[in-house]
Amino acid sequence: MLRDFDAAFDTTRLQARYPSTDNAALGMGYHDDSFAVETLPGTGWHFMDKAIAAGTTDKWRTDPVGGELRPEIQGCIFDATPDCPVVEDGADNDFAASVAATHASWLLDQYAFAPGRTGADRDRALAGAQSLGYRLRVTAARTQAGGRSLTVGVRMENTGVAPFSYDWPVQIAAVDGRGRIARTWTTPWKLTAIEPGEPRQLTASLRASGLRPGTYTLVVRAANPLPNGVPLRFANADQDRTVNGWLTLGTTRVR
């Protein structure tokens, strides 16, 4: 049945409950349903024990890992001094180490919404949420105009724990002096290829046909294909500076 699901879903990401040799080669990630209690290795049957046995400890590079923060510790794990119950022998109760081991991209945490957290507890919970998944940042950008063409290059890094899960179209736009987008190009860049700790240099050659001579500000975004979908935001201070939803790269002059 797992193979049937794998064959049927080419776009939507799938997850299996446990790592195993039965699903190791399939295009699906994993759902740790007892996160930060039965996650870290050592018992022989915890989530990471199963991943080690199945040879899938690097599966997060191609397929996302998620799960649910174990309900019994949701109300205490982000306290200033966590004093969570020992749910069972061998329970780890170590959120940060579990994130580092699994490279989790998302987690369920019902307590965050009902009854919810306030003050410093809420701040620590938000920091925990922000430690999951990707954190994309452009560390350098250059633009070069020649004739009726533009060359745009960026150096992008991922300071998170996992890649972005989908290859949303990465677009570059030229913004005129009135703040209006004069032209948009779609690049061949793949966000899923930006892995943690492995910065990538990305370059695109763009035709400037249709642009009037003048100075333009170049901006970049990953376009969410869902109508009214939440935009990806780069971890840069220049995000949204020129146009909402876009990261400012710099200026160029078209002749």
C-alpha atoms as a PDB file:
ATOM      1  CA  MET A   1       0.000   0.000   0.000  1.00  0.00           C
ATOM      2  CA  LEU A   2       2.834   2.430   0.745  1.00  0.00           C
ATOM      3  CA  ARG A   3       4.100   1.966  -2.793  1.00  0.00           C
ATOM      4  CA  ASP A   4       0.628   2.767  -4.131  1.00  0.00           C
ATOM      5  CA  PHE A   5       0.594   6.039  -2.190  1.00  0.00           C
ATOM      6  CA  ASP A   6       4.109   6.851  -3.360  1.00  0.00           C
ATOM      7  CA  ALA A   7       3.095   6.273  -6.983  1.00  0.00           C
ATOM      8  CA  ALA A   8      -0.109   8.304  -6.657  1.00  0.00           C
ATOM      9  CA  PHE A   9       1.344  11.463  -5.076  1.00  0.00           C
ATOM     10  CA  ASP A  10       4.022  13.253  -7.092  1.00  0.00           C
ATOM     11  CA  THR A  11       3.537  16.766  -5.680  1.00  0.00           C
ATOM     12  CA  THR A  12       2.062  16.472  -2.195  1.00  0.00           C
ATOM     13  CA  ARG A  13       4.619  15.356   0.393  1.00  0.00           C
ATOM     14  CA  LEU A  14       3.810  12.154   2.273  1.00  0.00           C
ATOM     15  CA  GLN A  15       4.997  10.856   5.642  1.00  0.00           C
ATOM     16  CA  ALA A  16       5.058   7.451   7.296  1.00  0.00           C
ATOM     17  CA  ARG A  17       4.832   6.964  11.048  1.00  0.00           C
ATOM     18  CA  TYR A  18       8.063   5.021  11.502  1.00  0.00           C
ATOM     19  CA  PRO A  19      11.329   4.710   9.571  1.00  0.00           C
ATOM     20  CA  SER A  20      11.781   1.177   8.250  1.00  0.00           C
ATOM     21  CA  THR A  21      13.462  -0.733   5.464  1.00  0.00           C
ATOM     22  CA  ASP A  22      10.000  -1.066   3.860  1.00  0.00           C
ATOM     23  CA  ASN A  23       9.763   2.678   3.222  1.00  0.00           C
ATOM     24  CA  ALA A  24      13.434   3.689   3.134  1.00  0.00           C
ATOM     25  CA  ALA A  25      13.547   3.919  -0.674  1.00  0.00           C
ATOM     26  CA  LEU A  26      10.114   5.522  -1.090  1.00  0.00           C
ATOM     27  CA  GLY A  27       9.482   9.218  -1.675  1.00  0.00           C
ATOM     28  CA  MET A  28       8.060   9.956   1.741  1.00  0.00           C
ATOM     29  CA  GLY A  29       9.325  11.413   4.981  1.00  0.00           C
ATOM     30  CA  TYR A  30       8.432  10.558   8.572  1.00  0.00           C
ATOM     31  CA  HIS A  31       6.035  11.646  11.305  1.00  0.00           C
ATOM     32  CA  ASP A  32       7.409  11.317  14.837  1.00  0.00           C
ATOM     33  CA  ASP A  33       4.144  11.172  16.768  1.00  0.00           C
ATOM     34  CA  SER A  34       5.841  11.180  20.188  1.00  0.00           C
ATOM     35  CA  PHE A  35       8.326  13.980  19.631  1.00  0.00           C
ATOM     36  CA  ALA A  36      10.763  14.780  22.443  1.00  0.00           C
ATOM     37  CA  VAL A  37       9.672  11.712  24.413  1.00  0.00           C
ATOM     38  CA  GLU A  38      10.404   8.754  22.131  1.00  0.00           C
ATOM     39  CA  THR A  39      12.740  10.531  19.707  1.00  0.00           C
ATOM     40  CA  LEU A  40      16.400  10.214  20.648  1.00  0.00           C
ATOM     41  CA  PRO A  41      18.226   6.890  20.267  1.00  0.00           C
ATOM     42  CA  GLY A  42      19.196   4.646  23.121  1.00  0.00           C
ATOM     43  CA  THR A  43      16.261   2.387  23.876  1.00  0.00           C
ATOM     44  CA  GLY A  44      16.488   0.403  20.646  1.00  0.00           C
ATOM     45  CA  TRP A  45      12.928   1.282  19.622  1.00  0.00           C
ATOM     46  CA  HIS A  46      12.780   5.109  19.687  1.00  0.00           C
ATOM     47  CA  PHE A  47      12.262   7.068  16.464  1.00  0.00           C
ATOM     48  CA  MET A  48      15.971   7.663  15.810  1.00  0.00           C
ATOM     49  CA  ASP A  49      16.827   4.056  16.747  1.00  0.00           C
ATOM     50  CA  LYS A  50      14.480   2.970  13.936  1.00  0.00           C
ATOM     51  CA  ALA A  51      15.996   5.523  11.542  1.00  0.00           C
ATOM     52  CA  ILE A  52      19.502   4.258  12.263  1.00  0.00           C
ATOM     53  CA  ALA A  53      18.409   0.643  11.775  1.00  0.00           C
ATOM     54  CA  ALA A  54      16.681   1.480   8.483  1.00  0.00           C
ATOM     55  CA  GLY A  55      19.561   3.621   7.201  1.00  0.00           C
ATOM     56  CA  THR A  56      17.307   6.684   6.852  1.00  0.00           C
ATOM     57  CA  THR A  57      19.021   9.211   9.118  1.00  0.00           C
ATOM     58  CA  ASP A  58      19.625  11.447   6.057  1.00  0.00           C
ATOM     59  CA  LYS A  59      16.095  11.098   4.668  1.00  0.00           C
ATOM     60  CA  TRP A  60      15.323  14.676   5.783  1.00  0.00           C
ATOM     61  CA  ARG A  61      17.506  15.951   2.929  1.00  0.00           C
ATOM     62  CA  THR A  62      14.941  14.814   0.346  1.00  0.00           C
ATOM     63  CA  ASP A  63      11.713  14.220   2.312  1.00  0.00           C
ATOM     64  CA  PRO A  64      10.386  16.274   5.237  1.00  0.00           C
ATOM     65  CA  VAL A  65      10.210  15.062   8.816  1.00  0.00           C
ATOM     66  CA  GLY A  66       7.439  16.295  11.121  1.00  0.00           C
ATOM     67  CA  GLY A  67       5.306  15.030  13.951  1.00  0.00           C
ATOM     68  CA  GLU A  68       3.592  15.962  17.195  1.00  0.00           C
ATOM     69  CA  LEU A  69       5.137  17.238  20.375  1.00  0.00           C
ATOM     70  CA  ARG A  70       4.046  14.593  22.872  1.00  0.00           C
ATOM     71  CA  PRO A  71       0.815  15.915  24.488  1.00  0.00           C
ATOM     72  CA  GLU A  72       1.892  15.174  28.073  1.00  0.00           C
ATOM     73  CA  ILE A  73       4.855  17.580  27.793  1.00  0.00           C
ATOM     74  CA  GLN A  74       3.318  20.310  25.622  1.00  0.00           C
ATOM     75  CA  GLY A  75       2.414  22.420  28.645  1.00  0.00           C
ATOM     76  CA  CYS A  76       5.840  22.273  30.303  1.00  0.00           C
ATOM     77  CA  ILE A  77       8.580  21.773  27.707  1.00  0.00           C
ATOM     78  CA  PHE A  78       8.971  25.531  27.102  1.00  0.00           C
ATOM     79  CA  ASP A  79       8.914  26.563  30.773  1.00  0.00           C
ATOM     80  CA  ALA A  80      11.931  28.481  32.083  1.00  0.00           C
ATOM     81  CA  THR A  81      12.946  25.357  34.011  1.00  0.00           C
ATOM     82  CA  PRO A  82      11.081  22.467  32.372  1.00  0.00           C
ATOM     83  CA  ASP A  83       9.819  19.953  34.910  1.00  0.00           C
ATOM     84  CA  CYS A  84       7.949  17.629  32.606  1.00  0.00           C
ATOM     85  CA  PRO A  85       6.576  14.288  33.742  1.00  0.00           C
ATOM     86  CA  VAL A  86       8.514  11.156  32.927  1.00  0.00           C
ATOM     87  CA  VAL A  87       5.965   9.641  30.579  1.00  0.00           C
ATOM     88  CA  GLU A  88       7.831   6.343  30.364  1.00  0.00           C
ATOM     89  CA  ASP A  89      11.215   4.822  31.055  1.00  0.00           C
ATOM     90  CA  GLY A  90      13.752   6.075  28.526  1.00  0.00           C
ATOM     91  CA  ALA A  91      11.830   9.274  27.720  1.00  0.00           C
ATOM     92  CA  ASP A  92      14.242  12.009  26.673  1.00  0.00           C
ATOM     93  CA  ASN A  93      12.184  15.252  27.165  1.00  0.00           C
ATOM     94  CA  ASP A  94      14.844  17.086  25.146  1.00  0.00           C
ATOM     95  CA  PHE A  95      13.259  19.346  22.531  1.00  0.00           C
ATOM     96  CA  ALA A  96      16.412  20.950  21.106  1.00  0.00           C
ATOM     97  CA  ALA A  97      18.302  17.669  20.761  1.00  0.00           C
ATOM     98  CA  SER A  98      15.259  16.047  19.130  1.00  0.00           C
ATOM     99  CA  VAL A  99      15.065  18.852  16.545  1.00  0.00           C
ATOM    100  CA  ALA A 100      18.786  18.515  15.819  1.00  0.00           C
ATOM    101  CA  ALA A 101      18.546  14.738  15.435  1.00  0.00           C
ATOM    102  CA  THR A 102      15.433  14.598  13.252  1.00  0.00           C
ATOM    103  CA  HIS A 103      15.806  17.871  11.280  1.00  0.00           C
ATOM    104  CA  ALA A 104      12.069  18.344  11.797  1.00  0.00           C
ATOM    105  CA  SER A 105      10.292  20.863   9.574  1.00  0.00           C
ATOM    106  CA  TRP A 106       7.031  21.139  11.526  1.00  0.00           C
ATOM    107  CA  LEU A 107       5.327  19.903  14.686  1.00  0.00           C
ATOM    108  CA  LEU A 108       1.808  19.824  16.094  1.00  0.00           C
ATOM    109  CA  ASP A 109       1.411  21.542  19.474  1.00  0.00           C
ATOM    110  CA  GLN A 110      -2.229  21.962  20.499  1.00  0.00           C
ATOM    111  CA  TYR A 111      -1.269  23.557  23.823  1.00  0.00           C
ATOM    112  CA  ALA A 112       0.063  26.580  21.928  1.00  0.00           C
ATOM    113  CA  PHE A 113      -3.527  27.416  20.934  1.00  0.00           C
ATOM    114  CA  ALA A 114      -5.606  26.009  23.811  1.00  0.00           C
ATOM    115  CA  PRO A 115      -5.024  27.071  26.497  1.00  0.00           C
ATOM    116  CA  GLY A 116      -2.084  28.971  24.948  1.00  0.00           C
ATOM    117  CA  ARG A 117       1.038  30.598  26.379  1.00  0.00           C
ATOM    118  CA  THR A 118       1.906  34.115  27.495  1.00  0.00           C
ATOM    119  CA  GLY A 119       4.980  36.159  28.331  1.00  0.00           C
ATOM    120  CA  ALA A 120       8.385  34.511  28.389  1.00  0.00           C
ATOM    121  CA  ASP A 121       6.859  31.035  28.001  1.00  0.00           C
ATOM    122  CA  ARG A 122       5.315  32.133  24.711  1.00  0.00           C
ATOM    123  CA  ASP A 123       8.630  33.649  23.586  1.00  0.00           C
ATOM    124  CA  ARG A 124      10.428  30.367  24.264  1.00  0.00           C
ATOM    125  CA  ALA A 125       7.733  28.431  22.399  1.00  0.00           C
ATOM    126  CA  LEU A 126       8.066  30.779  19.406  1.00  0.00           C
ATOM    127  CA  ALA A 127      11.839  30.293  19.462  1.00  0.00           C
ATOM    128  CA  GLY A 128      11.246  26.545  19.466  1.00  0.00           C
ATOM    129  CA  ALA A 129       8.950  26.850  16.450  1.00  0.00           C
ATOM    130  CA  GLN A 130      11.486  29.029  14.661  1.00  0.00           C
ATOM    131  CA  SER A 131      14.182  26.389  15.216  1.00  0.00           C
ATOM    132  CA  LEU A 132      12.297  24.024  12.892  1.00  0.00           C
ATOM    133  CA  GLY A 133      12.693  23.706   9.140  1.00  0.00           C
ATOM    134  CA  TYR A 134      14.405  26.140   6.801  1.00  0.00           C
ATOM    135  CA  ARG A 135      15.837  29.630   7.270  1.00  0.00           C
ATOM    136  CA  LEU A 136      16.883  31.027   3.903  1.00  0.00           C
ATOM    137  CA  ARG A 137      19.085  34.096   3.635  1.00  0.00           C
ATOM    138  CA  VAL A 138      20.748  35.877   0.736  1.00  0.00           C
ATOM    139  CA  THR A 139      24.263  36.821   1.842  1.00  0.00           C
ATOM    140  CA  ALA A 140      25.482  38.477  -1.358  1.00  0.00           C
ATOM    141  CA  ALA A 141      23.953  39.730  -4.584  1.00  0.00           C
ATOM    142  CA  ARG A 142      25.297  41.203  -7.793  1.00  0.00           C
ATOM    143  CA  THR A 143      23.676  42.531 -10.938  1.00  0.00           C
ATOM    144  CA  GLN A 144      25.259  43.284 -14.277  1.00  0.00           C
ATOM    145  CA  ALA A 145      23.637  44.878 -17.316  1.00  0.00           C
ATOM    146  CA  GLY A 146      24.968  44.441 -20.827  1.00  0.00           C
ATOM    147  CA  GLY A 147      23.080  45.565 -23.876  1.00  0.00           C
ATOM    148  CA  ARG A 148      19.513  44.289 -23.497  1.00  0.00           C
ATOM    149  CA  SER A 149      20.342  41.576 -20.988  1.00  0.00           C
ATOM    150  CA  LEU A 150      20.835  41.327 -17.251  1.00  0.00           C
ATOM    151  CA  THR A 151      22.885  38.891 -15.206  1.00  0.00           C
ATOM    152  CA  VAL A 152      21.760  38.407 -11.617  1.00  0.00           C
ATOM    153  CA  GLY A 153      23.705  36.356  -9.105  1.00  0.00           C
ATOM    154  CA  VAL A 154      22.978  35.634  -5.445  1.00  0.00           C
ATOM    155  CA  ARG A 155      24.669  33.629  -2.758  1.00  0.00           C
ATOM    156  CA  MET A 156      22.038  31.900  -0.652  1.00  0.00           C
ATOM    157  CA  GLU A 157      22.431  29.993   2.595  1.00  0.00           C
ATOM    158  CA  ASN A 158      20.150  27.947   4.804  1.00  0.00           C
ATOM    159  CA  THR A 159      20.803  28.419   8.505  1.00  0.00           C
ATOM    160  CA  GLY A 160      17.901  26.191   9.514  1.00  0.00           C
ATOM    161  CA  VAL A 161      17.865  22.431  10.087  1.00  0.00           C
ATOM    162  CA  ALA A 162      16.102  21.248   6.904  1.00  0.00           C
ATOM    163  CA  PRO A 163      15.598  22.238   3.273  1.00  0.00           C
ATOM    164  CA  PHE A 164      12.533  24.024   1.966  1.00  0.00           C
ATOM    165  CA  SER A 165      10.133  21.243   0.959  1.00  0.00           C
ATOM    166  CA  TYR A 166       8.804  22.476  -2.394  1.00  0.00           C
ATOM    167  CA  ASP A 167      10.314  24.097  -5.458  1.00  0.00           C
ATOM    168  CA  TRP A 168       8.128  27.173  -5.634  1.00  0.00           C
ATOM    169  CA  PRO A 169       9.021  29.296  -8.682  1.00  0.00           C
ATOM    170  CA  VAL A 170      11.827  31.698  -7.772  1.00  0.00           C
ATOM    171  CA  GLN A 171      11.153  34.978  -9.534  1.00  0.00           C
ATOM    172  CA  ILE A 172      13.118  38.170 -10.102  1.00  0.00           C
ATOM    173  CA  ALA A 173      11.355  41.444 -10.838  1.00  0.00           C
ATOM    174  CA  ALA A 174      12.470  44.869 -12.023  1.00  0.00           C
ATOM    175  CA  VAL A 175      10.834  47.722 -10.076  1.00  0.00           C
ATOM    176  CA  ASP A 176      10.736  51.182 -11.647  1.00  0.00           C
ATOM    177  CA  GLY A 177      11.233  54.516  -9.942  1.00  0.00           C
ATOM    178  CA  ARG A 178       7.548  54.710  -9.029  1.00  0.00           C
ATOM    179  CA  GLY A 179       7.658  51.422  -7.148  1.00  0.00           C
ATOM    180  CA  ARG A 180       5.814  49.490  -9.842  1.00  0.00           C
ATOM    181  CA  ILE A 181       6.918  46.075 -11.113  1.00  0.00           C
ATOM    182  CA  ALA A 182       7.868  46.611 -14.730  1.00  0.00           C
ATOM    183  CA  ARG A 183       8.798  43.015 -15.574  1.00  0.00           C
ATOM    184  CA  THR A 184       9.062  39.634 -13.875  1.00  0.00           C
ATOM    185  CA  TRP A 185      11.261  36.683 -14.797  1.00  0.00           C
ATOM    186  CA  THR A 186      11.140  33.105 -13.507  1.00  0.00           C
ATOM    187  CA  THR A 187      14.565  31.603 -12.778  1.00  0.00           C
ATOM    188  CA  PRO A 188      15.597  27.923 -12.853  1.00  0.00           C
ATOM    189  CA  TRP A 189      16.698  28.109  -9.214  1.00  0.00           C
ATOM    190  CA  LYS A 190      15.630  25.271  -6.880  1.00  0.00           C
ATOM    191  CA  LEU A 191      15.099  26.156  -3.223  1.00  0.00           C
ATOM    192  CA  THR A 192      15.094  22.476  -2.245  1.00  0.00           C
ATOM    193  CA  ALA A 193      18.774  22.383  -3.222  1.00  0.00           C
ATOM    194  CA  ILE A 194      19.745  24.907  -0.531  1.00  0.00           C
ATOM    195  CA  GLU A 195      20.675  22.551   2.304  1.00  0.00           C
ATOM    196  CA  PRO A 196      21.716  23.632   5.798  1.00  0.00           C
ATOM    197  CA  GLY A 197      25.372  24.548   6.019  1.00  0.00           C
ATOM    198  CA  GLU A 198      25.894  24.372   2.247  1.00  0.00           C
ATOM    199  CA  PRO A 199      25.600  27.860   0.688  1.00  0.00           C
ATOM    200  CA  ARG A 200      24.890  27.952  -3.042  1.00  0.00           C
ATOM    201  CA  GLN A 201      25.779  30.458  -5.738  1.00  0.00           C
ATOM    202  CA  LEU A 202      22.812  30.991  -8.085  1.00  0.00           C
ATOM    203  CA  THR A 203      22.990  32.872 -11.385  1.00  0.00           C
ATOM    204  CA  ALA A 204      20.374  33.801 -13.969  1.00  0.00           C
ATOM    205  CA  SER A 205      20.670  35.514 -17.346  1.00  0.00           C
ATOM    206  CA  LEU A 206      17.614  37.634 -18.132  1.00  0.00           C
ATOM    207  CA  ARG A 207      16.449  39.357 -21.290  1.00  0.00           C
ATOM    208  CA  ALA A 208      15.688  43.032 -20.700  1.00  0.00           C
ATOM    209  CA  SER A 209      13.373  43.357 -23.672  1.00  0.00           C
ATOM    210  CA  GLY A 210      10.278  45.357 -22.798  1.00  0.00           C
ATOM    211  CA  LEU A 211      12.077  47.501 -20.223  1.00  0.00           C
ATOM    212  CA  ARG A 212      12.520  51.167 -20.965  1.00  0.00           C
ATOM    213  CA  PRO A 213      15.994  52.618 -20.441  1.00  0.00           C
ATOM    214  CA  GLY A 214      16.479  53.692 -16.842  1.00  0.00           C
ATOM    215  CA  THR A 215      17.392  52.582 -13.337  1.00  0.00           C
ATOM    216  CA  TYR A 216      15.542  49.685 -11.768  1.00  0.00           C
ATOM    217  CA  THR A 217      15.568  47.983  -8.393  1.00  0.00           C
ATOM    218  CA  LEU A 218      15.803  44.194  -8.659  1.00  0.00           C
ATOM    219  CA  VAL A 219      13.863  42.077  -6.171  1.00  0.00           C
ATOM    220  CA  VAL A 220      13.442  38.326  -5.681  1.00  0.00           C
ATOM    221  CA  ARG A 221      10.749  36.072  -4.221  1.00  0.00           C
ATOM    222  CA  ALA A 222       9.610  32.449  -4.106  1.00  0.00           C
ATOM    223  CA  ALA A 223       6.054  32.584  -5.472  1.00  0.00           C
ATOM    224  CA  ASN A 224       3.541  30.548  -3.472  1.00  0.00           C
ATOM    225  CA  PRO A 225       1.484  28.664  -6.105  1.00  0.00           C
ATOM    226  CA  LEU A 226      -1.607  28.647  -3.838  1.00  0.00           C
ATOM    227  CA  PRO A 227      -4.093  31.514  -4.262  1.00  0.00           C
ATOM    228  CA  ASN A 228      -3.655  33.863  -1.281  1.00  0.00           C
ATOM    229  CA  GLY A 229      -0.984  31.517   0.090  1.00  0.00           C
ATOM    230  CA  VAL A 230       1.419  32.716   2.781  1.00  0.00           C
ATOM    231  CA  PRO A 231       4.589  34.049   1.105  1.00  0.00           C
ATOM    232  CA  LEU A 232       8.061  32.789   1.873  1.00  0.00           C
ATOM    233  CA  ARG A 233      10.097  35.439   3.674  1.00  0.00           C
ATOM    234  CA  PHE A 234      13.868  35.513   3.444  1.00  0.00           C
ATOM    235  CA  ALA A 235      15.804  36.089   6.672  1.00  0.00           C
ATOM    236  CA  ASN A 236      17.096  39.464   5.467  1.00  0.00           C
ATOM    237  CA  ALA A 237      16.494  43.003   6.718  1.00  0.00           C
ATOM    238  CA  ASP A 238      15.717  44.050   3.114  1.00  0.00           C
ATOM    239  CA  GLN A 239      12.734  41.696   2.894  1.00  0.00           C
ATOM    240  CA  ASP A 240       9.674  43.786   1.878  1.00  0.00           C
ATOM    241  CA  ARG A 241      11.721  47.016   1.724  1.00  0.00           C
ATOM    242  CA  THR A 242      10.900  47.863  -1.894  1.00  0.00           C
ATOM    243  CA  VAL A 243       7.809  45.741  -2.601  1.00  0.00           C
ATOM    244  CA  ASN A 244       5.825  43.712  -0.082  1.00  0.00           C
ATOM    245  CA  GLY A 245       6.582  40.007  -0.471  1.00  0.00           C
ATOM    246  CA  TRP A 246       9.900  40.559  -2.262  1.00  0.00           C
ATOM    247  CA  LEU A 247      13.525  40.753  -1.109  1.00  0.00           C
ATOM    248  CA  THR A 248      15.512  43.715  -2.449  1.00  0.00           C
ATOM    249  CA  LEU A 249      18.747  42.723  -4.204  1.00  0.00           C
ATOM    250  CA  GLY A 250      20.068  46.021  -5.586  1.00  0.00           C
ATOM    251  CA  THR A 251      19.797  48.421  -8.496  1.00  0.00           C
ATOM    252  CA  THR A 252      20.794  48.191 -12.127  1.00  0.00           C
ATOM    253  CA  ARG A 253      20.618  50.487 -15.140  1.00  0.00           C
ATOM    254  CA  VAL A 254      19.122  49.398 -18.439  1.00  0.00           C
ATOM    255  CA  ARG A 255      20.297  51.316 -21.485  1.00  0.00           C
END
